[in-house]
Amino acid sequence: MTVILAEIPYWGQSLLRVLGGLVAVLLPAGTIVYVFLFKMMSFMQSRLGPMEAGPYGSMQLFAEVGKWLQKEDIVPDRADARIFKMAPIIVLVSTFLLVAVVPFGPDAWFTDFETGIFYALAVSSISVLGILIAGWSSANKYSLLGGLRAAGQLIAYELPMVLAVIGVVIQAGTMNLQKIVVAQNSGSMFGIDAVGHPYVISQFIGFIIFMIAIQAELTQAPFDMPIAESELVSGYMTEYSGFRFLIFFIGEFATAGVFAMIASVLFLGGWGVPFAWFGWTSIDDIDNWMNFAGPLIMFTKMMLLVFIIMWIRFSYPRLREDQLQRFAWKGLIPVALGNIAVTSILKVVF
Amino acid sequence: MPKVPGLVKGLGVTLGTLFNTATKGANTVQYPHEKETPPIRSRGVIALHQDNCTSCMLCSRSCPDWCIYIEAHKELAPPRREGGKPRQVNLLDRFDIDTHCACIAEFVLKFVRLMRSFGALSTNILNRTSLTCCTTRRS
């Protein structure tokens, strides 16, 4: 991959990266919406879901996008129009910035930050700004309440997420996502090389906390108070229609995909398979085909994690606002802190 | 055996339904392509026993939503017996019901039949106004 890139001029590389970023964000988002939102939810409710557009309704998403694009782009009378129009873009941009650090193969990455996971956690909170100004600028009480709830919730669950990641960082000894993948796949567990050392086992508590936290970060049920449709119409999205609603919608499921990718990098070994399978010892030994197999492995792991997220989403009713906050501050954060303490002690001892 | 937490049980229910739908098919039907047979006592399109109707307006008045429209005019009918006076009868011009009526009063059933067909509301307004077309003569 690096060899190929060296022959392409800089603008060509940039173009390829932009295209790759679009594919890495929109393809998982579309797949998640079709497989999980349309089909899995319907099957869990003993119905078939969309069946008319294309075979088994597979073209339904294009029909929906076409419908949204035709709708009028309404801005409320008293709204702060410029900010109001900007808000969904900010939410979507944070997703695109997030995917920039995710490694898809030994050489297939967009950027190779030394502090990758730090950057990812920092950038993921940009979407809070977008949601907050969407709620504020709509000039609507429901939107404002939804925006405030979203801000409170996202900040509350940012903390356990960061704290859960710290356990992984301590164990891997690096913040670089690529090196975290290598550390998991080149390690061994109980003296067996063939399983590698996925942190989902040694950091199981961290994994659970991280999954709960991203469930809340993505505002999926049972943590969907910001868009609670029975109380707040549609929360911060109430006043949005057409294209801008579509951007919010894409942002929601694209972020779900990207967060699942990050979770799979941190806990499931990312793009890699245990290196012992093919006799690799370090990242330099890896064959070039891994650059093409890696994204597929990554995609499989992402789908597995998104399946869990969506399964929980379709099974549980919504929490109350105060239960949500109590769960984060009194439940997850102390457990995550304890997890960090235990991890660092064990790291020093062994 | 320890009690299974409700949260886990809930996940099991949704996953079980998922597999049931995938293997045995859904509980729903794909409506325009396949139609359900309605249960025997289901109340569908309303048909009128036209001969029994005397345009007394009782049903129209008893309908809380004013859904039943009746128009009639009076005519003279030949006497029942030889040499009698001609009778005055009400002849029904229009009997329309806006919807599938679910709450139609008990006494009206003598004059109105609830058919088991459905879908009269599905296509267009012409279907709705043509409800009088399915009034049936008492055999």
GROMACS .gro file of C-alpha atoms in nm:
model
  489
    1MET     CA    1   0.000   0.000   0.000
    2THR     CA    2   0.274   0.245   0.088
    3VAL     CA    3   0.457   0.145  -0.231
    4ILE     CA    4   0.149   0.213  -0.440
    5LEU     CA    5   0.083   0.543  -0.268
    6ALA     CA    6   0.438   0.665  -0.335
    7GLU     CA    7   0.373   0.664  -0.710
    8ILE     CA    8   0.050   0.864  -0.687
    9PRO     CA    9   0.077   1.246  -0.669
   10TYR     CA   10  -0.025   1.412  -0.344
   11TRP     CA   11  -0.361   1.537  -0.472
   12GLY     CA   12  -0.436   1.185  -0.593
   13GLN     CA   13  -0.356   1.043  -0.251
   14SER     CA   14  -0.579   1.301  -0.088
   15LEU     CA   15  -0.860   1.215  -0.328
   16LEU     CA   16  -0.816   0.844  -0.255
   17ARG     CA   17  -0.821   0.911   0.117
   18VAL     CA   18  -1.141   1.116   0.089
   19LEU     CA   19  -1.305   0.842  -0.118
   20GLY     CA   20  -1.183   0.580   0.127
   21GLY     CA   21  -1.320   0.782   0.416
   22LEU     CA   22  -1.659   0.812   0.246
   23VAL     CA   23  -1.669   0.437   0.187
   24ALA     CA   24  -1.552   0.362   0.542
   25VAL     CA   25  -1.829   0.578   0.688
   26LEU     CA   26  -2.123   0.539   0.451
   27LEU     CA   27  -2.095   0.168   0.365
   28PRO     CA   28  -2.117   0.050   0.728
   29ALA     CA   29  -2.393   0.306   0.794
   30GLY     CA   30  -2.603   0.177   0.502
   31THR     CA   31  -2.543  -0.184   0.595
   32ILE     CA   32  -2.632  -0.120   0.957
   33VAL     CA   33  -2.954   0.057   0.863
   34TYR     CA   34  -3.064  -0.218   0.624
   35VAL     CA   35  -2.953  -0.527   0.816
   36PHE     CA   36  -3.032  -0.412   1.167
   37LEU     CA   37  -3.278  -0.123   1.161
   38PHE     CA   38  -3.495  -0.254   0.878
   39LYS     CA   39  -3.461  -0.629   0.900
   40MET     CA   40  -3.346  -0.733   1.245
   41MET     CA   41  -3.587  -0.503   1.426
   42SER     CA   42  -3.874  -0.626   1.209
   43PHE     CA   43  -3.787  -0.989   1.265
   44MET     CA   44  -3.766  -0.930   1.639
   45GLN     CA   45  -4.123  -0.798   1.617
   46SER     CA   46  -4.237  -1.093   1.405
   47ARG     CA   47  -4.278  -0.901   1.081
   48LEU     CA   48  -4.079  -0.888   0.762
   49GLY     CA   49  -3.997  -0.519   0.729
   50PRO     CA   50  -3.967  -0.348   0.392
   51MET     CA   51  -4.017  -0.598   0.110
   52GLU     CA   52  -4.125  -0.390  -0.189
   53ALA     CA   53  -3.821  -0.190  -0.300
   54GLY     CA   54  -3.577  -0.432  -0.459
   55PRO     CA   55  -3.528  -0.796  -0.358
   56TYR     CA   56  -3.621  -0.828   0.010
   57GLY     CA   57  -3.647  -0.452   0.031
   58SER     CA   58  -3.274  -0.403  -0.016
   59MET     CA   59  -3.324  -0.084  -0.215
   60GLN     CA   60  -3.547   0.064   0.055
   61LEU     CA   61  -3.266   0.284   0.184
   62PHE     CA   62  -3.223   0.451  -0.157
   63ALA     CA   63  -3.597   0.511  -0.169
   64GLU     CA   64  -3.583   0.670   0.176
   65VAL     CA   65  -3.289   0.889   0.081
   66GLY     CA   66  -3.473   0.996  -0.235
   67LYS     CA   67  -3.778   1.081  -0.029
   68TRP     CA   68  -3.578   1.292   0.216
   69LEU     CA   69  -3.397   1.476  -0.060
   70GLN     CA   70  -3.728   1.580  -0.214
   71LYS     CA   71  -3.860   1.734   0.107
   72GLU     CA   72  -3.852   2.104   0.177
   73ASP     CA   73  -3.565   2.235   0.385
   74ILE     CA   74  -3.762   2.419   0.652
   75VAL     CA   75  -3.603   2.665   0.893
   76PRO     CA   76  -3.831   2.784   1.177
   77ASP     CA   77  -3.921   3.152   1.180
   78ARG     CA   78  -3.738   3.253   1.496
   79ALA     CA   79  -3.450   3.010   1.451
   80ASP     CA   80  -3.091   3.120   1.420
   81ALA     CA   81  -3.079   3.013   1.058
   82ARG     CA   82  -2.705   2.994   0.997
   83ILE     CA   83  -2.633   2.795   1.313
   84PHE     CA   84  -2.945   2.585   1.259
   85LYS     CA   85  -2.820   2.482   0.915
   86MET     CA   86  -2.468   2.418   1.039
   87ALA     CA   87  -2.556   2.185   1.327
   88PRO     CA   88  -2.615   1.854   1.140
   89ILE     CA   89  -2.297   1.907   0.939
   90ILE     CA   90  -2.094   1.939   1.260
   91VAL     CA   91  -2.240   1.610   1.384
   92LEU     CA   92  -2.152   1.431   1.061
   93VAL     CA   93  -1.804   1.587   1.039
   94SER     CA   94  -1.714   1.449   1.381
   95THR     CA   95  -1.785   1.101   1.243
   96PHE     CA   96  -1.558   1.157   0.946
   97LEU     CA   97  -1.284   1.291   1.171
   98LEU     CA   98  -1.328   0.985   1.391
   99VAL     CA   99  -1.274   0.733   1.114
  100ALA     CA  100  -0.943   0.899   1.025
  101VAL     CA  101  -0.753   0.719   1.302
  102VAL     CA  102  -0.908   0.373   1.265
  103PRO     CA  103  -0.656   0.128   1.119
  104PHE     CA  104  -0.795  -0.117   0.861
  105GLY     CA  105  -0.480  -0.315   0.786
  106PRO     CA  106  -0.105  -0.317   0.839
  107ASP     CA  107  -0.066  -0.033   0.588
  108ALA     CA  108  -0.430   0.053   0.524
  109TRP     CA  109  -0.486   0.350   0.750
  110PHE     CA  110  -0.568   0.714   0.691
  111THR     CA  111  -0.339   0.856   0.958
  112ASP     CA  112  -0.116   0.677   1.206
  113PHE     CA  113  -0.132   0.902   1.512
  114GLU     CA  114   0.089   0.814   1.804
  115THR     CA  115  -0.196   0.929   2.031
  116GLY     CA  116  -0.474   0.785   1.815
  117ILE     CA  117  -0.722   0.685   2.082
  118PHE     CA  118  -0.679   1.020   2.258
  119TYR     CA  119  -0.761   1.195   1.932
  120ALA     CA  120  -1.062   0.967   1.874
  121LEU     CA  121  -1.209   1.038   2.216
  122ALA     CA  122  -1.148   1.411   2.177
  123VAL     CA  123  -1.303   1.428   1.831
  124SER     CA  124  -1.605   1.218   1.923
  125SER     CA  125  -1.717   1.490   2.165
  126ILE     CA  126  -1.743   1.744   1.883
  127SER     CA  127  -2.081   1.593   1.799
  128VAL     CA  128  -2.205   1.714   2.139
  129LEU     CA  129  -2.151   2.069   2.016
  130GLY     CA  130  -2.349   2.000   1.702
  131ILE     CA  131  -2.636   1.850   1.897
  132LEU     CA  132  -2.635   2.128   2.154
  133ILE     CA  133  -2.647   2.407   1.898
  134ALA     CA  134  -2.911   2.214   1.703
  135GLY     CA  135  -3.127   2.212   2.014
  136TRP     CA  136  -3.051   2.574   2.099
  137SER     CA  137  -3.093   2.731   1.756
  138SER     CA  138  -3.423   2.560   1.673
  139ALA     CA  139  -3.617   2.810   1.886
  140ASN     CA  140  -3.830   2.526   2.017
  141LYS     CA  141  -3.872   2.412   2.375
  142TYR     CA  142  -3.869   2.044   2.286
  143SER     CA  143  -3.552   2.089   2.087
  144LEU     CA  144  -3.388   2.282   2.367
  145LEU     CA  145  -3.477   2.019   2.626
  146GLY     CA  146  -3.354   1.746   2.393
  147GLY     CA  147  -3.031   1.931   2.330
  148LEU     CA  148  -2.968   1.984   2.701
  149ARG     CA  149  -3.046   1.621   2.777
  150ALA     CA  150  -2.810   1.514   2.501
  151ALA     CA  151  -2.533   1.736   2.632
  152GLY     CA  152  -2.577   1.607   2.988
  153GLN     CA  153  -2.590   1.247   2.873
  154LEU     CA  154  -2.298   1.261   2.630
  155ILE     CA  155  -2.073   1.433   2.883
  156ALA     CA  156  -2.177   1.190   3.157
  157TYR     CA  157  -2.099   0.886   2.943
  158GLU     CA  158  -1.783   1.031   2.789
  159LEU     CA  159  -1.616   0.978   3.126
  160PRO     CA  160  -1.672   0.602   3.171
  161MET     CA  161  -1.577   0.559   2.805
  162VAL     CA  162  -1.244   0.736   2.855
  163LEU     CA  163  -1.182   0.551   3.181
  164ALA     CA  164  -1.257   0.215   3.017
  165VAL     CA  165  -1.013   0.296   2.739
  166ILE     CA  166  -0.741   0.382   2.991
  167GLY     CA  167  -0.740   0.019   3.107
  168VAL     CA  168  -0.663  -0.093   2.752
  169VAL     CA  169  -0.399   0.178   2.711
  170ILE     CA  170  -0.227   0.070   3.033
  171GLN     CA  171  -0.227  -0.290   2.922
  172ALA     CA  172  -0.102  -0.222   2.571
  173GLY     CA  173   0.141   0.046   2.683
  174THR     CA  174   0.052   0.269   2.388
  175MET     CA  175  -0.219   0.504   2.266
  176ASN     CA  176  -0.153   0.423   1.901
  177LEU     CA  177  -0.447   0.220   1.769
  178GLN     CA  178  -0.225   0.034   1.524
  179LYS     CA  179   0.008  -0.072   1.804
  180ILE     CA  180  -0.288  -0.173   2.021
  181VAL     CA  181  -0.397  -0.408   1.741
  182VAL     CA  182  -0.047  -0.552   1.712
  183ALA     CA  183  -0.016  -0.592   2.089
  184GLN     CA  184  -0.339  -0.793   2.099
  185ASN     CA  185  -0.260  -1.018   1.806
  186SER     CA  186   0.104  -1.087   1.883
  187GLY     CA  187   0.039  -1.159   2.251
  188SER     CA  188  -0.050  -1.493   2.394
  189MET     CA  189  -0.294  -1.606   2.657
  190PHE     CA  190  -0.229  -1.888   2.907
  191GLY     CA  191   0.078  -1.970   2.702
  192ILE     CA  192  -0.128  -2.038   2.386
  193ASP     CA  193  -0.017  -1.828   2.092
  194ALA     CA  194  -0.307  -1.925   1.865
  195VAL     CA  195  -0.566  -1.715   2.045
  196GLY     CA  196  -0.357  -1.399   2.060
  197HIS     CA  197  -0.452  -1.176   2.347
  198PRO     CA  198  -0.777  -0.994   2.272
  199TYR     CA  199  -0.841  -0.746   2.550
  200VAL     CA  200  -1.207  -0.843   2.560
  201ILE     CA  201  -1.099  -1.121   2.794
  202SER     CA  202  -0.843  -0.953   3.017
  203GLN     CA  203  -1.030  -0.621   3.010
  204PHE     CA  204  -1.378  -0.770   3.024
  205ILE     CA  205  -1.510  -0.512   3.271
  206GLY     CA  206  -1.362  -0.237   3.056
  207PHE     CA  207  -1.530  -0.388   2.751
  208ILE     CA  208  -1.871  -0.397   2.919
  209ILE     CA  209  -1.833  -0.038   3.039
  210PHE     CA  210  -1.717   0.074   2.696
  211MET     CA  211  -2.013  -0.094   2.523
  212ILE     CA  212  -2.263   0.061   2.766
  213ALA     CA  213  -2.096   0.399   2.725
  214ILE     CA  214  -2.106   0.391   2.345
  215GLN     CA  215  -2.467   0.277   2.360
  216ALA     CA  216  -2.534   0.600   2.550
  217GLU     CA  217  -2.301   0.808   2.331
  218LEU     CA  218  -2.494   0.694   2.025
  219THR     CA  219  -2.822   0.778   2.204
  220GLN     CA  220  -2.960   0.436   2.122
  221ALA     CA  221  -3.234   0.298   2.342
  222PRO     CA  222  -3.238   0.242   2.640
  223PHE     CA  223  -3.037   0.565   2.651
  224ASP     CA  224  -3.237   0.765   2.394
  225MET     CA  225  -3.367   1.037   2.624
  226PRO     CA  226  -3.244   1.319   2.396
  227ILE     CA  227  -3.483   1.213   2.121
  228ALA     CA  228  -3.747   1.054   2.346
  229GLU     CA  229  -4.036   1.064   2.104
  230SER     CA  230  -4.307   1.019   2.365
  231GLU     CA  231  -4.188   1.316   2.570
  232LEU     CA  232  -3.996   1.549   2.342
  233VAL     CA  233  -4.145   1.487   1.996
  234SER     CA  234  -3.802   1.420   1.851
  235GLY     CA  235  -3.570   1.614   2.079
  236TYR     CA  236  -3.307   1.821   1.907
  237MET     CA  237  -3.416   1.685   1.567
  238THR     CA  238  -3.774   1.811   1.601
  239GLU     CA  239  -3.743   2.107   1.366
  240TYR     CA  240  -3.525   1.940   1.107
  241SER     CA  241  -3.665   1.807   0.783
  242GLY     CA  242  -3.547   1.674   0.452
  243PHE     CA  243  -3.178   1.683   0.379
  244ARG     CA  244  -3.068   1.800   0.723
  245PHE     CA  245  -3.268   1.531   0.900
  246LEU     CA  246  -3.105   1.283   0.665
  247ILE     CA  247  -2.762   1.405   0.773
  248PHE     CA  248  -2.857   1.354   1.138
  249PHE     CA  249  -2.983   1.008   1.050
  250ILE     CA  250  -2.667   0.913   0.861
  251GLY     CA  251  -2.459   1.060   1.141
  252GLU     CA  252  -2.635   0.843   1.400
  253PHE     CA  253  -2.571   0.514   1.225
  254ALA     CA  254  -2.233   0.605   1.078
  255THR     CA  255  -2.115   0.693   1.428
  256ALA     CA  256  -2.251   0.361   1.549
  257GLY     CA  257  -2.036   0.188   1.288
  258VAL     CA  258  -1.724   0.390   1.364
  259PHE     CA  259  -1.759   0.345   1.739
  260ALA     CA  260  -1.804  -0.028   1.686
  261MET     CA  261  -1.485  -0.025   1.477
  262ILE     CA  262  -1.298   0.151   1.755
  263ALA     CA  263  -1.437  -0.096   2.009
  264SER     CA  264  -1.325  -0.384   1.790
  265VAL     CA  265  -0.978  -0.229   1.762
  266LEU     CA  266  -0.953  -0.183   2.136
  267PHE     CA  267  -1.100  -0.511   2.251
  268LEU     CA  268  -1.131  -0.763   1.968
  269GLY     CA  269  -0.801  -0.725   1.788
  270GLY     CA  270  -0.915  -0.493   1.509
  271TRP     CA  271  -0.820  -0.587   1.155
  272GLY     CA  272  -0.582  -0.861   1.265
  273VAL     CA  273  -0.596  -1.230   1.326
  274PRO     CA  274  -0.359  -1.380   1.584
  275PHE     CA  275  -0.018  -1.349   1.419
  276ALA     CA  276   0.078  -1.700   1.530
  277TRP     CA  277  -0.163  -1.844   1.269
  278PHE     CA  278   0.067  -1.742   0.985
  279GLY     CA  279   0.394  -1.736   1.173
  280TRP     CA  280   0.427  -1.358   1.179
  281THR     CA  281   0.615  -1.211   1.472
  282SER     CA  282   0.586  -0.835   1.417
  283ILE     CA  283   0.391  -0.595   1.198
  284ASP     CA  284   0.672  -0.592   0.938
  285ASP     CA  285   0.630  -0.964   0.861
  286ILE     CA  286   0.267  -0.932   0.762
  287ASP     CA  287   0.189  -1.021   0.402
  288ASN     CA  288   0.040  -0.762   0.173
  289TRP     CA  289  -0.293  -0.947   0.131
  290MET     CA  290  -0.373  -0.854   0.487
  291ASN     CA  291  -0.434  -0.500   0.361
  292PHE     CA  292  -0.735  -0.637   0.173
  293ALA     CA  293  -0.845  -0.905   0.419
  294GLY     CA  294  -0.802  -0.665   0.712
  295PRO     CA  295  -1.095  -0.436   0.625
  296LEU     CA  296  -1.320  -0.742   0.581
  297ILE     CA  297  -1.219  -0.885   0.920
  298MET     CA  298  -1.274  -0.542   1.069
  299PHE     CA  299  -1.617  -0.520   0.906
  300THR     CA  300  -1.716  -0.860   1.047
  301LYS     CA  301  -1.613  -0.763   1.397
  302MET     CA  302  -1.792  -0.431   1.361
  303MET     CA  303  -2.114  -0.604   1.252
  304LEU     CA  304  -2.090  -0.834   1.553
  305LEU     CA  305  -2.060  -0.541   1.793
  306VAL     CA  306  -2.333  -0.341   1.620
  307PHE     CA  307  -2.554  -0.649   1.644
  308ILE     CA  308  -2.512  -0.638   2.022
  309ILE     CA  309  -2.580  -0.263   2.032
  310MET     CA  310  -2.894  -0.298   1.819
  311TRP     CA  311  -3.013  -0.609   2.000
  312ILE     CA  312  -3.007  -0.416   2.327
  313ARG     CA  313  -3.168  -0.119   2.156
  314PHE     CA  314  -3.463  -0.321   2.033
  315SER     CA  315  -3.511  -0.509   2.361
  316TYR     CA  316  -3.504  -0.254   2.640
  317PRO     CA  317  -3.738   0.031   2.724
  318ARG     CA  318  -3.606   0.380   2.782
  319LEU     CA  319  -3.452   0.477   3.116
  320ARG     CA  320  -3.569   0.784   3.303
  321GLU     CA  321  -3.346   1.092   3.287
  322ASP     CA  322  -3.236   1.075   3.652
  323GLN     CA  323  -3.181   0.698   3.635
  324LEU     CA  324  -2.954   0.759   3.339
  325GLN     CA  325  -2.740   1.013   3.518
  326ARG     CA  326  -2.728   0.805   3.837
  327PHE     CA  327  -2.622   0.499   3.638
  328ALA     CA  328  -2.331   0.688   3.484
  329TRP     CA  329  -2.202   0.876   3.787
  330LYS     CA  330  -2.274   0.627   4.064
  331GLY     CA  331  -2.240   0.303   3.873
  332LEU     CA  332  -2.012   0.310   3.572
  333ILE     CA  333  -1.752   0.567   3.675
  334PRO     CA  334  -1.659   0.406   4.012
  335VAL     CA  335  -1.640   0.063   3.846
  336ALA     CA  336  -1.424   0.204   3.569
  337LEU     CA  337  -1.193   0.371   3.821
  338GLY     CA  338  -1.163   0.043   4.009
  339ASN     CA  339  -1.086  -0.130   3.681
  340ILE     CA  340  -0.803   0.115   3.614
  341ALA     CA  341  -0.659   0.063   3.963
  342VAL     CA  342  -0.668  -0.316   3.934
  343THR     CA  343  -0.524  -0.309   3.581
  344SER     CA  344  -0.234  -0.083   3.676
  345ILE     CA  345  -0.154  -0.291   3.985
  346LEU     CA  346  -0.154  -0.612   3.781
  347LYS     CA  347   0.053  -0.444   3.508
  348VAL     CA  348   0.318  -0.348   3.760
  349VAL     CA  349   0.313  -0.684   3.942
  350PHE     CA  350   0.341  -0.906   3.632
  351MET     CA  351  -3.170  -2.310   3.954
  352PRO     CA  352  -3.105  -1.940   4.017
  353LYS     CA  353  -3.352  -1.690   3.884
  354VAL     CA  354  -3.267  -1.553   3.541
  355PRO     CA  355  -3.252  -1.171   3.553
  356GLY     CA  356  -3.530  -0.999   3.362
  357LEU     CA  357  -3.283  -0.810   3.146
  358VAL     CA  358  -3.133  -1.133   3.015
  359LYS     CA  359  -3.477  -1.286   2.971
  360GLY     CA  360  -3.583  -0.987   2.763
  361LEU     CA  361  -3.286  -1.030   2.533
  362GLY     CA  362  -3.383  -1.396   2.500
  363VAL     CA  363  -3.739  -1.305   2.400
  364THR     CA  364  -3.632  -1.074   2.119
  365LEU     CA  365  -3.372  -1.319   1.991
  366GLY     CA  366  -3.624  -1.603   2.005
  367THR     CA  367  -3.873  -1.401   1.801
  368LEU     CA  368  -3.596  -1.321   1.555
  369PHE     CA  369  -3.525  -1.690   1.498
  370ASN     CA  370  -3.892  -1.782   1.487
  371THR     CA  371  -3.956  -1.520   1.221
  372ALA     CA  372  -3.654  -1.634   1.023
  373THR     CA  373  -3.749  -2.002   1.035
  374LYS     CA  374  -4.128  -2.014   1.060
  375GLY     CA  375  -4.223  -1.684   0.896
  376ALA     CA  376  -4.377  -1.370   1.034
  377ASN     CA  377  -4.712  -1.328   1.201
  378THR     CA  378  -4.806  -1.061   0.951
  379VAL     CA  379  -4.919  -1.098   0.589
  380GLN     CA  380  -4.790  -0.895   0.297
  381TYR     CA  381  -5.125  -0.726   0.246
  382PRO     CA  382  -5.167  -0.627  -0.117
  383HIS     CA  383  -5.020  -0.958  -0.234
  384GLU     CA  384  -5.187  -1.195   0.008
  385LYS     CA  385  -5.503  -1.139   0.205
  386GLU     CA  386  -5.600  -1.274   0.541
  387THR     CA  387  -5.928  -1.457   0.588
  388PRO     CA  388  -6.108  -1.252   0.847
  389PRO     CA  389  -6.247  -1.429   1.153
  390ILE     CA  390  -6.612  -1.536   1.137
  391ARG     CA  391  -6.743  -1.266   1.368
  392SER     CA  392  -6.533  -0.985   1.224
  393ARG     CA  393  -6.718  -0.672   1.124
  394GLY     CA  394  -6.629  -0.557   0.779
  395VAL     CA  395  -6.818  -0.374   0.510
  396ILE     CA  396  -7.176  -0.297   0.598
  397ALA     CA  397  -7.457  -0.410   0.372
  398LEU     CA  398  -7.818  -0.310   0.405
  399HIS     CA  399  -8.123  -0.537   0.389
  400GLN     CA  400  -8.295  -0.291   0.166
  401ASP     CA  401  -8.645  -0.437   0.191
  402ASN     CA  402  -8.642  -0.419   0.567
  403CYS     CA  403  -8.540  -0.057   0.573
  404THR     CA  404  -8.823   0.184   0.635
  405SER     CA  405  -8.598   0.490   0.645
  406CYS     CA  406  -8.688   0.539   1.007
  407MET     CA  407  -8.353   0.714   1.071
  408LEU     CA  408  -8.306   0.526   1.399
  409CYS     CA  409  -7.961   0.404   1.297
  410SER     CA  410  -7.865   0.743   1.166
  411ARG     CA  411  -7.964   0.908   1.490
  412SER     CA  412  -7.803   0.646   1.710
  413CYS     CA  413  -7.465   0.679   1.542
  414PRO     CA  414  -7.253   0.897   1.771
  415ASP     CA  415  -7.034   1.017   1.486
  416TRP     CA  416  -7.309   1.098   1.238
  417CYS     CA  417  -7.161   0.857   0.989
  418ILE     CA  418  -7.482   0.724   0.836
  419TYR     CA  419  -7.651   0.923   0.563
  420ILE     CA  420  -8.006   0.836   0.468
  421GLU     CA  421  -8.223   1.006   0.212
  422ALA     CA  422  -8.569   0.887   0.125
  423HIS     CA  423  -8.888   1.004  -0.034
  424LYS     CA  424  -9.250   0.909   0.009
  425GLU     CA  425  -9.454   0.726  -0.252
  426LEU     CA  426  -9.795   0.571  -0.277
  427ALA     CA  427  -9.804   0.193  -0.298
  428PRO     CA  428 -10.101  -0.017  -0.406
  429PRO     CA  429 -10.331  -0.120  -0.118
  430ARG     CA  430 -10.283  -0.454   0.054
  431ARG     CA  431 -10.652  -0.550   0.026
  432GLU     CA  432 -10.905  -0.507  -0.252
  433GLY     CA  433 -11.076  -0.172  -0.236
  434GLY     CA  434 -10.845  -0.029   0.023
  435LYS     CA  435 -10.670   0.302   0.017
  436PRO     CA  436 -10.322   0.325  -0.139
  437ARG     CA  437 -10.049   0.298   0.125
  438GLN     CA  438  -9.785   0.556   0.186
  439VAL     CA  439  -9.431   0.406   0.193
  440ASN     CA  440  -9.082   0.547   0.232
  441LEU     CA  441  -8.852   0.465  -0.056
  442LEU     CA  442  -8.483   0.473   0.014
  443ASP     CA  443  -8.275   0.694  -0.218
  444ARG     CA  444  -7.942   0.689  -0.045
  445PHE     CA  445  -7.789   0.487   0.236
  446ASP     CA  446  -7.422   0.567   0.295
  447ILE     CA  447  -7.190   0.480   0.579
  448ASP     CA  448  -6.862   0.661   0.598
  449THR     CA  449  -6.647   0.385   0.735
  450HIS     CA  450  -6.641   0.026   0.834
  451CYS     CA  451  -6.872   0.065   1.128
  452ALA     CA  452  -6.765  -0.116   1.440
  453CYS     CA  453  -7.012   0.023   1.690
  454ILE     CA  454  -7.334  -0.026   1.502
  455ALA     CA  455  -7.615  -0.074   1.748
  456GLU     CA  456  -7.766  -0.412   1.813
  457PHE     CA  457  -8.116  -0.335   1.689
  458VAL     CA  458  -7.987  -0.216   1.356
  459LEU     CA  459  -7.853  -0.560   1.275
  460LYS     CA  460  -8.199  -0.663   1.168
  461PHE     CA  461  -8.174  -0.421   0.885
  462VAL     CA  462  -7.803  -0.415   0.820
  463ARG     CA  463  -7.568  -0.700   0.755
  464LEU     CA  464  -7.203  -0.685   0.851
  465MET     CA  465  -7.011  -0.857   0.578
  466ARG     CA  466  -6.680  -1.026   0.631
  467SER     CA  467  -6.505  -0.854   0.344
  468PHE     CA  468  -6.274  -0.564   0.404
  469GLY     CA  469  -6.064  -0.322   0.211
  470ALA     CA  470  -6.342  -0.091   0.099
  471LEU     CA  471  -6.142   0.202   0.235
  472SER     CA  472  -5.820   0.098   0.076
  473THR     CA  473  -5.832   0.217  -0.281
  474ASN     CA  474  -6.011   0.544  -0.332
  475ILE     CA  475  -6.314   0.746  -0.239
  476LEU     CA  476  -6.523   0.583  -0.509
  477ASN     CA  477  -6.512   0.259  -0.316
  478ARG     CA  478  -6.641   0.431  -0.009
  479THR     CA  479  -6.935   0.600  -0.172
  480SER     CA  480  -7.032   0.284  -0.354
  481LEU     CA  481  -7.127   0.114  -0.031
  482THR     CA  482  -7.490   0.130  -0.140
  483CYS     CA  483  -7.394  -0.094  -0.427
  484CYS     CA  484  -7.344  -0.382  -0.192
  485THR     CA  485  -7.681  -0.347  -0.032
  486THR     CA  486  -7.839  -0.685  -0.071
  487ARG     CA  487  -8.196  -0.790  -0.122
  488ARG     CA  488  -8.333  -1.022   0.134
  489SER     CA  489  -8.377  -1.359  -0.026
   0.00000   0.00000   0.00000
